[in-house]
Amino acid sequence: MSAALYNAQTNYTDYKGQAVELKYIYMSKVDATNSVSDGRLSGTYTSSSRSPHAAPSNLGPWFIAVDSTANLTGQIEVVAWGRAIRG
């Protein structure tokens, strides 16, 4: 998963034309699917800088990766998303 996240971050950095740090949003699968589909966070979520390839067990089982400067109350651009792996 770390290679896939690295590639997604690299591609997003190329798209933005500047260095990008990622923030991870953890939530349920349903909320992640809806958030990706709508381009807005929905449901209950927790924000963390902790990567989903070693996510703490107290966070949601699915993640969405966004630019660390993203406004989480507005429209979001999803860099990557999927099931988190517990550390």
mmCIF file of N, CA, C and O in Angstrom:
data_model
loop_
_atom_site.group_PDB
_atom_site.id
_atom_site.type_symbol
_atom_site.label_atom_id
_atom_site.label_comp_id
_atom_site.label_asym_id
_atom_site.label_seq_id
_atom_site.Cartn_x
_atom_site.Cartn_y
_atom_site.Cartn_z
ATOM 1 N N MET A 1 0.807 -1.183 0.000
ATOM 2 C CA MET A 1 0.000 0.000 0.000
ATOM 3 C C MET A 1 0.858 1.257 0.000
ATOM 4 O O MET A 1 0.496 2.242 -0.614
ATOM 5 N N SER A 2 2.002 1.228 0.676
ATOM 6 C CA SER A 2 2.840 2.431 0.724
ATOM 7 C C SER A 2 3.302 2.841 -0.666
ATOM 8 O O SER A 2 3.376 4.034 -0.956
ATOM 9 N N ALA A 3 3.581 1.884 -1.544
ATOM 10 C CA ALA A 3 3.983 2.216 -2.920
ATOM 11 C C ALA A 3 2.830 2.860 -3.678
ATOM 12 O O ALA A 3 3.023 3.829 -4.422
ATOM 13 N N ALA A 4 1.618 2.349 -3.497
ATOM 14 C CA ALA A 4 0.446 2.915 -4.170
ATOM 15 C C ALA A 4 0.184 4.341 -3.683
ATOM 16 O O ALA A 4 -0.129 5.235 -4.484
ATOM 17 N N LEU A 5 0.324 4.575 -2.379
ATOM 18 C CA LEU A 5 0.146 5.929 -1.842
ATOM 19 C C LEU A 5 1.224 6.878 -2.343
ATOM 20 O O LEU A 5 0.947 8.033 -2.667
ATOM 21 N N TYR A 6 2.452 6.386 -2.413
ATOM 22 C CA TYR A 6 3.554 7.198 -2.934
ATOM 23 C C TYR A 6 3.268 7.596 -4.390
ATOM 24 O O TYR A 6 3.437 8.763 -4.768
ATOM 25 N N ASN A 7 2.825 6.643 -5.195
ATOM 26 C CA ASN A 7 2.508 6.931 -6.602
ATOM 27 C C ASN A 7 1.354 7.923 -6.722
ATOM 28 O O ASN A 7 1.398 8.839 -7.545
ATOM 29 N N ALA A 8 0.311 7.752 -5.904
ATOM 30 C CA ALA A 8 -0.818 8.676 -5.936
ATOM 31 C C ALA A 8 -0.379 10.079 -5.534
ATOM 32 O O ALA A 8 -0.766 11.065 -6.168
ATOM 33 N N GLN A 9 0.460 10.172 -4.499
ATOM 34 C CA GLN A 9 0.957 11.471 -4.059
ATOM 35 C C GLN A 9 1.837 12.108 -5.131
ATOM 36 O O GLN A 9 1.735 13.304 -5.397
ATOM 37 N N THR A 10 2.680 11.321 -5.777
ATOM 38 C CA THR A 10 3.538 11.823 -6.854
ATOM 39 C C THR A 10 2.696 12.337 -8.021
ATOM 40 O O THR A 10 2.940 13.432 -8.535
ATOM 41 N N ASN A 11 1.695 11.572 -8.423
ATOM 42 C CA ASN A 11 0.820 11.992 -9.522
ATOM 43 C C ASN A 11 0.044 13.256 -9.160
ATOM 44 O O ASN A 11 -0.118 14.153 -9.994
ATOM 45 N N TYR A 12 -0.423 13.350 -7.924
ATOM 46 C CA TYR A 12 -1.160 14.536 -7.498
ATOM 47 C C TYR A 12 -0.235 15.749 -7.421
ATOM 48 O O TYR A 12 -0.618 16.850 -7.796
ATOM 49 N N THR A 13 0.995 15.547 -6.973
ATOM 50 C CA THR A 13 1.988 16.620 -6.947
ATOM 51 C C THR A 13 2.248 17.135 -8.360
ATOM 52 O O THR A 13 2.302 18.349 -8.587
ATOM 53 N N ASP A 14 2.393 16.223 -9.309
ATOM 54 C CA ASP A 14 2.581 16.628 -10.711
ATOM 55 C C ASP A 14 1.380 17.428 -11.208
ATOM 56 O O ASP A 14 1.535 18.438 -11.891
ATOM 57 N N TYR A 15 0.186 16.987 -10.862
ATOM 58 C CA TYR A 15 -1.046 17.664 -11.260
ATOM 59 C C TYR A 15 -1.119 19.077 -10.670
ATOM 60 O O TYR A 15 -1.468 20.033 -11.359
ATOM 61 N N LYS A 16 -0.766 19.207 -9.378
ATOM 62 C CA LYS A 16 -0.834 20.508 -8.712
ATOM 63 C C LYS A 16 0.350 21.410 -9.065
ATOM 64 O O LYS A 16 0.267 22.625 -8.919
ATOM 65 N N GLY A 17 1.470 20.815 -9.488
ATOM 66 C CA GLY A 17 2.639 21.601 -9.834
ATOM 67 C C GLY A 17 3.420 22.095 -8.630
ATOM 68 O O GLY A 17 4.212 23.039 -8.741
ATOM 69 N N GLN A 18 3.210 21.495 -7.486
ATOM 70 C CA GLN A 18 3.938 21.862 -6.266
ATOM 71 C C GLN A 18 3.904 20.680 -5.303
ATOM 72 O O GLN A 18 3.070 19.794 -5.443
ATOM 73 N N ALA A 19 4.817 20.690 -4.345
ATOM 74 C CA ALA A 19 4.879 19.601 -3.370
ATOM 75 C C ALA A 19 3.582 19.515 -2.577
ATOM 76 O O ALA A 19 2.993 20.535 -2.222
ATOM 77 N N VAL A 20 3.142 18.299 -2.327
ATOM 78 C CA VAL A 20 1.891 18.067 -1.620
ATOM 79 C C VAL A 20 2.126 17.078 -0.484
ATOM 80 O O VAL A 20 2.744 16.035 -0.689
ATOM 81 N N GLU A 21 1.655 17.425 0.694
ATOM 82 C CA GLU A 21 1.634 16.502 1.834
ATOM 83 C C GLU A 21 0.213 15.989 1.951
ATOM 84 O O GLU A 21 -0.748 16.714 1.680
ATOM 85 N N LEU A 22 0.069 14.736 2.374
ATOM 86 C CA LEU A 22 -1.262 14.152 2.474
ATOM 87 C C LEU A 22 -1.767 14.144 3.907
ATOM 88 O O LEU A 22 -1.004 14.017 4.854
ATOM 89 N N LYS A 23 -3.084 14.287 4.026
ATOM 90 C CA LYS A 23 -3.808 14.119 5.284
ATOM 91 C C LYS A 23 -4.744 12.941 5.040
ATOM 92 O O LYS A 23 -5.295 12.792 3.938
ATOM 93 N N TYR A 24 -4.915 12.107 6.041
ATOM 94 C CA TYR A 24 -5.751 10.919 5.905
ATOM 95 C C TYR A 24 -7.014 11.091 6.736
ATOM 96 O O TYR A 24 -6.960 11.488 7.894
ATOM 97 N N ILE A 25 -8.133 10.795 6.122
ATOM 98 C CA ILE A 25 -9.431 10.884 6.767
ATOM 99 C C ILE A 25 -9.948 9.453 6.900
ATOM 100 O O ILE A 25 -10.065 8.737 5.898
ATOM 101 N N TYR A 26 -10.264 9.034 8.119
ATOM 102 C CA TYR A 26 -10.702 7.661 8.384
ATOM 103 C C TYR A 26 -12.195 7.639 8.674
ATOM 104 O O TYR A 26 -12.708 8.507 9.388
ATOM 105 N N MET A 27 -12.879 6.632 8.116
ATOM 106 C CA MET A 27 -14.327 6.533 8.241
ATOM 107 C C MET A 27 -14.787 5.136 7.850
ATOM 108 O O MET A 27 -13.957 4.277 7.522
ATOM 109 N N SER A 28 -16.087 4.934 7.847
ATOM 110 C CA SER A 28 -16.646 3.647 7.418
ATOM 111 C C SER A 28 -16.569 3.536 5.888
ATOM 112 O O SER A 28 -16.371 4.536 5.193
ATOM 113 N N LYS A 29 -16.748 2.329 5.380
ATOM 114 C CA LYS A 29 -16.730 2.101 3.931
ATOM 115 C C LYS A 29 -17.842 2.884 3.244
ATOM 116 O O LYS A 29 -17.624 3.496 2.196
ATOM 117 N N VAL A 30 -19.036 2.882 3.829
ATOM 118 C CA VAL A 30 -20.170 3.607 3.240
ATOM 119 C C VAL A 30 -19.866 5.099 3.176
ATOM 120 O O VAL A 30 -20.079 5.746 2.133
ATOM 121 N N ASP A 31 -19.362 5.670 4.273
ATOM 122 C CA ASP A 31 -19.041 7.099 4.285
ATOM 123 C C ASP A 31 -17.905 7.429 3.315
ATOM 124 O O ASP A 31 -17.934 8.465 2.651
ATOM 125 N N ALA A 32 -16.909 6.548 3.208
ATOM 126 C CA ALA A 32 -15.813 6.777 2.258
ATOM 127 C C ALA A 32 -16.331 6.749 0.827
ATOM 128 O O ALA A 32 -15.995 7.630 0.024
ATOM 129 N N THR A 33 -17.152 5.770 0.509
ATOM 130 C CA THR A 33 -17.721 5.668 -0.842
ATOM 131 C C THR A 33 -18.543 6.908 -1.186
ATOM 132 O O THR A 33 -18.402 7.476 -2.270
ATOM 133 N N ASN A 34 -19.386 7.338 -0.259
ATOM 134 C CA ASN A 34 -20.206 8.532 -0.488
ATOM 135 C C ASN A 34 -19.352 9.786 -0.607
ATOM 136 O O ASN A 34 -19.611 10.640 -1.459
ATOM 137 N N SER A 35 -18.318 9.901 0.223
ATOM 138 C CA SER A 35 -17.449 11.077 0.177
ATOM 139 C C SER A 35 -16.687 11.169 -1.135
ATOM 140 O O SER A 35 -16.571 12.246 -1.722
ATOM 141 N N VAL A 36 -16.192 10.042 -1.614
ATOM 142 C CA VAL A 36 -15.467 10.025 -2.889
ATOM 143 C C VAL A 36 -16.429 10.357 -4.027
ATOM 144 O O VAL A 36 -16.113 11.151 -4.918
ATOM 145 N N SER A 37 -17.601 9.781 -3.990
ATOM 146 C CA SER A 37 -18.602 9.999 -5.043
ATOM 147 C C SER A 37 -19.062 11.459 -5.094
ATOM 148 O O SER A 37 -19.204 12.037 -6.172
ATOM 149 N N ASP A 38 -19.303 12.056 -3.912
ATOM 150 C CA ASP A 38 -19.833 13.423 -3.835
ATOM 151 C C ASP A 38 -18.757 14.498 -3.865
ATOM 152 O O ASP A 38 -19.057 15.662 -4.094
ATOM 153 N N GLY A 39 -17.490 14.125 -3.565
ATOM 154 C CA GLY A 39 -16.420 15.123 -3.487
ATOM 155 C C GLY A 39 -16.515 15.984 -2.237
ATOM 156 O O GLY A 39 -15.942 17.062 -2.161
ATOM 157 N N ARG A 40 -17.254 15.502 -1.256
ATOM 158 C CA ARG A 40 -17.405 16.178 0.037
ATOM 159 C C ARG A 40 -17.429 15.118 1.125
ATOM 160 O O ARG A 40 -17.999 14.052 0.946
ATOM 161 N N LEU A 41 -16.823 15.430 2.264
ATOM 162 C CA LEU A 41 -16.829 14.476 3.367
ATOM 163 C C LEU A 41 -18.230 14.340 3.911
ATOM 164 O O LEU A 41 -18.958 15.322 4.049
ATOM 165 N N SER A 42 -18.612 13.102 4.193
ATOM 166 C CA SER A 42 -19.929 12.851 4.761
ATOM 167 C C SER A 42 -19.816 11.825 5.877
ATOM 168 O O SER A 42 -18.842 11.074 5.938
ATOM 169 N N GLY A 43 -20.814 11.818 6.740
ATOM 170 C CA GLY A 43 -20.811 10.859 7.833
ATOM 171 C C GLY A 43 -19.835 11.252 8.922
ATOM 172 O O GLY A 43 -19.424 12.396 9.054
ATOM 173 N N THR A 44 -19.439 10.266 9.704
ATOM 174 C CA THR A 44 -18.510 10.463 10.807
ATOM 175 C C THR A 44 -17.104 10.116 10.350
ATOM 176 O O THR A 44 -16.892 9.076 9.745
ATOM 177 N N TYR A 45 -16.149 11.005 10.621
ATOM 178 C CA TYR A 45 -14.774 10.752 10.199
ATOM 179 C C TYR A 45 -13.793 11.318 11.207
ATOM 180 O O TYR A 45 -14.139 12.152 12.034
ATOM 181 N N THR A 46 -12.558 10.831 11.115
ATOM 182 C CA THR A 46 -11.455 11.300 11.940
ATOM 183 C C THR A 46 -10.287 11.632 11.024
ATOM 184 O O THR A 46 -9.961 10.852 10.140
ATOM 185 N N SER A 47 -9.666 12.780 11.238
ATOM 186 C CA SER A 47 -8.525 13.214 10.442
ATOM 187 C C SER A 47 -7.231 12.857 11.161
ATOM 188 O O SER A 47 -7.147 12.954 12.383
ATOM 189 N N SER A 48 -6.217 12.429 10.383
ATOM 190 C CA SER A 48 -4.938 12.057 10.974
ATOM 191 C C SER A 48 -3.833 12.201 9.942
ATOM 192 O O SER A 48 -4.074 12.108 8.747
ATOM 193 N N SER A 49 -2.618 12.403 10.417
ATOM 194 C CA SER A 49 -1.468 12.389 9.509
ATOM 195 C C SER A 49 -0.883 10.981 9.446
ATOM 196 O O SER A 49 0.031 10.722 8.680
ATOM 197 N N ARG A 50 -1.424 10.065 10.220
ATOM 198 C CA ARG A 50 -0.938 8.681 10.282
ATOM 199 C C ARG A 50 -1.371 7.921 9.036
ATOM 200 O O ARG A 50 -2.548 7.837 8.708
ATOM 201 N N SER A 51 -0.428 7.342 8.332
ATOM 202 C CA SER A 51 -0.665 6.644 7.076
ATOM 203 C C SER A 51 -1.551 5.409 7.243
ATOM 204 O O SER A 51 -1.446 4.709 8.256
ATOM 205 N N PRO A 52 -2.403 5.123 6.274
ATOM 206 C CA PRO A 52 -3.297 3.972 6.373
ATOM 207 C C PRO A 52 -2.596 2.624 6.273
ATOM 208 O O PRO A 52 -3.217 1.599 6.507
ATOM 209 N N HIS A 53 -1.312 2.584 5.938
ATOM 210 C CA HIS A 53 -0.645 1.279 5.914
ATOM 211 C C HIS A 53 -0.201 0.872 7.314
ATOM 212 O O HIS A 53 0.323 -0.215 7.513
ATOM 213 N N ALA A 54 -0.457 1.733 8.301
ATOM 214 C CA ALA A 54 -0.204 1.391 9.709
ATOM 215 C C ALA A 54 -1.149 2.218 10.582
ATOM 216 O O ALA A 54 -0.739 2.850 11.540
ATOM 217 N N ALA A 55 -2.418 2.229 10.224
ATOM 218 C CA ALA A 55 -3.399 3.053 10.925
ATOM 219 C C ALA A 55 -3.698 2.508 12.315
ATOM 220 O O ALA A 55 -3.778 1.296 12.491
ATOM 221 N N PRO A 56 -3.878 3.390 13.284
ATOM 222 C CA PRO A 56 -4.262 2.932 14.622
ATOM 223 C C PRO A 56 -5.633 2.259 14.597
ATOM 224 O O PRO A 56 -6.493 2.623 13.788
ATOM 225 N N SER A 57 -5.857 1.323 15.475
ATOM 226 C CA SER A 57 -7.103 0.564 15.472
ATOM 227 C C SER A 57 -8.306 1.389 15.908
ATOM 228 O O SER A 57 -9.435 0.993 15.662
ATOM 229 N N ASN A 58 -8.085 2.552 16.525
ATOM 230 C CA ASN A 58 -9.218 3.362 16.977
ATOM 231 C C ASN A 58 -9.777 4.270 15.880
ATOM 232 O O ASN A 58 -10.739 4.989 16.114
ATOM 233 N N LEU A 59 -9.205 4.234 14.690
ATOM 234 C CA LEU A 59 -9.704 5.029 13.569
ATOM 235 C C LEU A 59 -10.560 4.159 12.662
ATOM 236 O O LEU A 59 -10.485 2.935 12.712
ATOM 237 N N GLY A 60 -11.368 4.786 11.811
ATOM 238 C CA GLY A 60 -12.246 4.046 10.899
ATOM 239 C C GLY A 60 -11.473 3.106 10.000
ATOM 240 O O GLY A 60 -10.295 3.323 9.720
ATOM 241 N N PRO A 61 -12.120 2.049 9.513
ATOM 242 C CA PRO A 61 -11.430 1.035 8.729
ATOM 243 C C PRO A 61 -11.126 1.437 7.280
ATOM 244 O O PRO A 61 -10.377 0.756 6.600
ATOM 245 N N TRP A 62 -11.713 2.528 6.778
ATOM 246 C CA TRP A 62 -11.443 3.004 5.418
ATOM 247 C C TRP A 62 -10.838 4.393 5.488
ATOM 248 O O TRP A 62 -11.033 5.118 6.461
ATOM 249 N N PHE A 63 -10.085 4.772 4.453
ATOM 250 C CA PHE A 63 -9.446 6.083 4.452
ATOM 251 C C PHE A 63 -9.665 6.792 3.124
ATOM 252 O O PHE A 63 -9.920 6.178 2.091
ATOM 253 N N ILE A 64 -9.543 8.096 3.194
ATOM 254 C CA ILE A 64 -9.472 8.970 2.020
ATOM 255 C C ILE A 64 -8.241 9.833 2.243
ATOM 256 O O ILE A 64 -8.070 10.409 3.316
ATOM 257 N N ALA A 65 -7.371 9.930 1.248
ATOM 258 C CA ALA A 65 -6.191 10.796 1.322
ATOM 259 C C ALA A 65 -6.477 12.080 0.553
ATOM 260 O O ALA A 65 -6.938 12.021 -0.593
ATOM 261 N N VAL A 66 -6.233 13.213 1.200
ATOM 262 C CA VAL A 66 -6.433 14.521 0.573
ATOM 263 C C VAL A 66 -5.191 15.367 0.823
ATOM 264 O O VAL A 66 -4.367 15.050 1.679
ATOM 265 N N ASP A 67 -5.072 16.462 0.092
ATOM 266 C CA ASP A 67 -4.005 17.430 0.324
ATOM 267 C C ASP A 67 -4.127 17.924 1.765
ATOM 268 O O ASP A 67 -5.239 18.216 2.235
ATOM 269 N N SER A 68 -3.015 18.029 2.477
ATOM 270 C CA SER A 68 -3.052 18.433 3.887
ATOM 271 C C SER A 68 -3.603 19.840 4.075
ATOM 272 O O SER A 68 -4.020 20.191 5.172
ATOM 273 N N THR A 69 -3.647 20.642 3.018
ATOM 274 C CA THR A 69 -4.179 21.997 3.118
ATOM 275 C C THR A 69 -5.655 22.068 2.719
ATOM 276 O O THR A 69 -6.230 23.156 2.686
ATOM 277 N N ALA A 70 -6.273 20.947 2.434
ATOM 278 C CA ALA A 70 -7.664 20.928 1.967
ATOM 279 C C ALA A 70 -8.618 21.441 3.045
ATOM 280 O O ALA A 70 -8.435 21.181 4.233
ATOM 281 N N ASN A 71 -9.633 22.168 2.604
ATOM 282 C CA ASN A 71 -10.715 22.609 3.478
ATOM 283 C C ASN A 71 -11.689 21.445 3.600
ATOM 284 O O ASN A 71 -12.405 21.134 2.648
ATOM 285 N N LEU A 72 -11.734 20.817 4.756
ATOM 286 C CA LEU A 72 -12.548 19.613 4.919
ATOM 287 C C LEU A 72 -14.040 19.897 4.980
ATOM 288 O O LEU A 72 -14.842 18.974 4.936
ATOM 289 N N THR A 73 -14.431 21.163 5.048
ATOM 290 C CA THR A 73 -15.855 21.488 5.071
ATOM 291 C C THR A 73 -16.388 21.817 3.678
ATOM 292 O O THR A 73 -17.574 22.060 3.513
ATOM 293 N N GLY A 74 -15.512 21.833 2.701
ATOM 294 C CA GLY A 74 -15.929 22.153 1.333
ATOM 295 C C GLY A 74 -15.665 21.013 0.375
ATOM 296 O O GLY A 74 -15.560 19.850 0.770
ATOM 297 N N GLN A 75 -15.539 21.347 -0.881
ATOM 298 C CA GLN A 75 -15.228 20.370 -1.928
ATOM 299 C C GLN A 75 -13.818 19.831 -1.714
ATOM 300 O O GLN A 75 -12.906 20.594 -1.388
ATOM 301 N N ILE A 76 -13.641 18.524 -1.874
ATOM 302 C CA ILE A 76 -12.321 17.917 -1.704
ATOM 303 C C ILE A 76 -11.894 17.220 -2.991
ATOM 304 O O ILE A 76 -12.735 16.794 -3.777
ATOM 305 N N GLU A 77 -10.597 17.152 -3.194
ATOM 306 C CA GLU A 77 -10.021 16.353 -4.271
ATOM 307 C C GLU A 77 -9.382 15.138 -3.617
ATOM 308 O O GLU A 77 -8.465 15.272 -2.805
ATOM 309 N N VAL A 78 -9.887 13.963 -3.942
ATOM 310 C CA VAL A 78 -9.398 12.726 -3.341
ATOM 311 C C VAL A 78 -8.149 12.269 -4.090
ATOM 312 O O VAL A 78 -8.180 12.084 -5.306
ATOM 313 N N VAL A 79 -7.055 12.101 -3.374
ATOM 314 C CA VAL A 79 -5.800 11.643 -3.958
ATOM 315 C C VAL A 79 -5.784 10.115 -4.023
ATOM 316 O O VAL A 79 -5.359 9.525 -5.007
ATOM 317 N N ALA A 80 -6.278 9.468 -2.978
ATOM 318 C CA ALA A 80 -6.346 7.999 -2.919
ATOM 319 C C ALA A 80 -7.388 7.623 -1.877
ATOM 320 O O ALA A 80 -7.722 8.431 -1.008
ATOM 321 N N TRP A 81 -7.880 6.401 -1.967
ATOM 322 C CA TRP A 81 -8.797 5.925 -0.930
ATOM 323 C C TRP A 81 -8.832 4.409 -0.946
ATOM 324 O O TRP A 81 -8.445 3.785 -1.925
ATOM 325 N N GLY A 82 -9.249 3.840 0.159
ATOM 326 C CA GLY A 82 -9.326 2.380 0.243
ATOM 327 C C GLY A 82 -9.408 1.903 1.678
ATOM 328 O O GLY A 82 -9.661 2.676 2.590
ATOM 329 N N ARG A 83 -9.172 0.639 1.865
ATOM 330 C CA ARG A 83 -9.226 0.019 3.194
ATOM 331 C C ARG A 83 -7.895 0.223 3.898
ATOM 332 O O ARG A 83 -6.834 0.004 3.326
ATOM 333 N N ALA A 84 -7.953 0.656 5.151
ATOM 334 C CA ALA A 84 -6.745 0.851 5.943
ATOM 335 C C ALA A 84 -6.214 -0.492 6.443
ATOM 336 O O ALA A 84 -6.964 -1.445 6.604
ATOM 337 N N ILE A 85 -4.924 -0.531 6.661
ATOM 338 C CA ILE A 85 -4.270 -1.714 7.230
ATOM 339 C C ILE A 85 -3.864 -1.353 8.641
ATOM 340 O O ILE A 85 -3.172 -0.369 8.864
ATOM 341 N N ARG A 86 -4.291 -2.119 9.589
ATOM 342 C CA ARG A 86 -4.030 -1.814 11.003
ATOM 343 C C ARG A 86 -2.594 -2.072 11.385
ATOM 344 O O ARG A 86 -2.019 -3.084 11.017
ATOM 345 N N GLY A 87 -2.012 -1.132 12.133
ATOM 346 C CA GLY A 87 -0.639 -1.247 12.595
ATOM 347 C C GLY A 87 -0.535 -1.991 13.891
ATOM 348 O O GLY A 87 -1.446 -2.392 14.499
#
